[in-house]
């Protein structure tokens, strides 16, 4: 067959040569018969060769498939034989437990046995759960975990520099705090001003301690000063070529080096108020500090020590001299970008939080890390410290508010503290928080457009306010005496309320 196939191929090649010769002769003697005969013979040979080639290919494929099928059939037979041997062996070994079951049993003894085993396991698990509930083991385990964590934290404290640690009182972790169990105060809020303050979202605002002025910042790059009495703008300055994110005020002296701003341009700026002959205030830039490598997301001022604190996306907390603009310290927070800053002068700590949900506690006027507030899995954009410095509230991206309680002997040792209370109320990110001066109430603002008033002692919501039905709230400020509340909206509107007692 091979010889025949070879002759047919050679004949095809020869016919092609004869066709070319026939073509040349036909052109010379002007006779087409030889060319037609040659080309016809060539086409016939070509068709025969194509047909034979196709048959050879099909035969090879069929042979290969047949070989693979024989191999596969042998493997299947071997596996089937192994399974049959295993089943026969199990029939003589396994005796299914005789337990009642609500599930119809399979005819296969092995599967029926597994079903009985599963029923037995379900009954055991159910009895264990009932035992845990009856004896309150979950609460006991939680107590043991807290005691273990306390012991671990005491061991951790031994690894810190002795210069930054005092030996704790022996009752440091056993002292209790008297909670405020009084009934919630009955208050009402009356709107006194609605101001079209900015062309874009109001990113931050602060009320001065004397309740005379309001400072606002915005993505529109402006810092503006407003009269709280009239709601009229006193001064406005374009302070950056990018959005301004944060503003803070020195409550003891907001006129001389008493205002600070920060934003996307990575600069921290310190301002004073200058009065002209008509006693009309004007914002005056005093210092610009450009040592951050990321946007400034949070600012706070330690009023008595005149220290400005700035938290940035570059993961650093920097402390500045408010009057000179000199850098006092810089601390790197390994937890991530800093999104919010709050300060407690009484216990000399700074609380910062950000994307990872952990609030780090740093030494005021120093560089030591004092502790961490853990137990939160959502990012933070707002932090507030109450007047005593014992409670810290964090506003989270998932709409929850978590509150931590610090020990009475704060930072005599390094601690990692879990939240003791969680409030769930906002349908969206919590953007700002502030405690009332008497610490009885907590105010929260969210992207759902609501300002919620909480009574933490009873974990209850007393009511809510809003700028308008379709306006999200980005910033919130409560006056130091708790009588004036201001909120900034995404559309640039500022709404101001005054409090009255019912």
C-alpha angles and dihedrals in degrees: 000000000000090000091049092049090050092051092051092052092048090048089053092052091047092050090054090054091048090049090056090048090048089051091053093047093048090054091049101046095027093238120130099188097090092048093049092049092049096047092046091053090047093053092049092052091047092053092049092051092048092051093049092047091053091050091051091052093049091049092052093049092048091051093050092048091049091053093050092047091053091051093047093048090052092051092048091051091050093050091047091051091051092050092048091051091049093050092049090050093049092051089064096043109040121071108186114231113251101236128144115252136183091208117089108251121239120241088236108090095214094052091044090053091051090050090054091048090051091051090051092050092049090053091049093049091048092052091049092052091049090050092050091051094045095050096036092234092161091063091045092051091049090053091050090049091053091050090048091049090050090053091048092050091052089053090048091055090064090067095060125090110277090225091069098046136072122197107260125240109264089242095046095117098034100056114109130217123226107235123215104254096169120125116269114271117254109236139156133203125217122195111237102170140020110189130188088217106163143015091234139026118319101238099184142354138184135195117218117240094250091054090236101113144032125205120202136184131193148181084258086079095246134127111202134189119210136188110238091202096057104015089231123137114250099184140348130192131186097226104174144023087232136047120298111227109177143028131180135181135213104237093204097050118003093166102064113051086327104131129067132183137185138177150144094320088071092236126127112209130194120207139190131198115241122195124212128207090284090051090245110151123235128189111244124190112229106170139007118199117194105178098111119097096203141040118297107243103167138029134181137169128218095215103199095042092041092227122151117210123201129186121197144185086250087076095247132125110205127193119206137187102249096213100043103026090231117154110244101179143343124208126190114220109209090196091080143256114357115237103169138025133196131170136208114196094183093065094024099236138126121214118209130175141171148144100347095053096240119124111215120205117214133185115262110235089009144067104240121118107228104186148315135248107220138171096083122111098184130080119260130228100165136045129177130182120203123234095266093046092233097107126056122186124199126197113214137205092241092062096257129123118213124195126202127196118213121215117262090245092054117205099350080131136013112270139183106208130197121215115262096199137033124191118198116194117112123089093214141010120336105233104180142009138190135175121223115249092254091047091233095112137042123202121205132184125199145180088255086078096249134121105206124201113212134192100206095190090066096026088234135137113232098191145298144248132203140190093226139326096269103033124104117213120232103170141027136188132183121195118245092251091047095237101109128052125187130187133187123213137210091250093056096261122139119201122193127197132189121212127233131179118242 
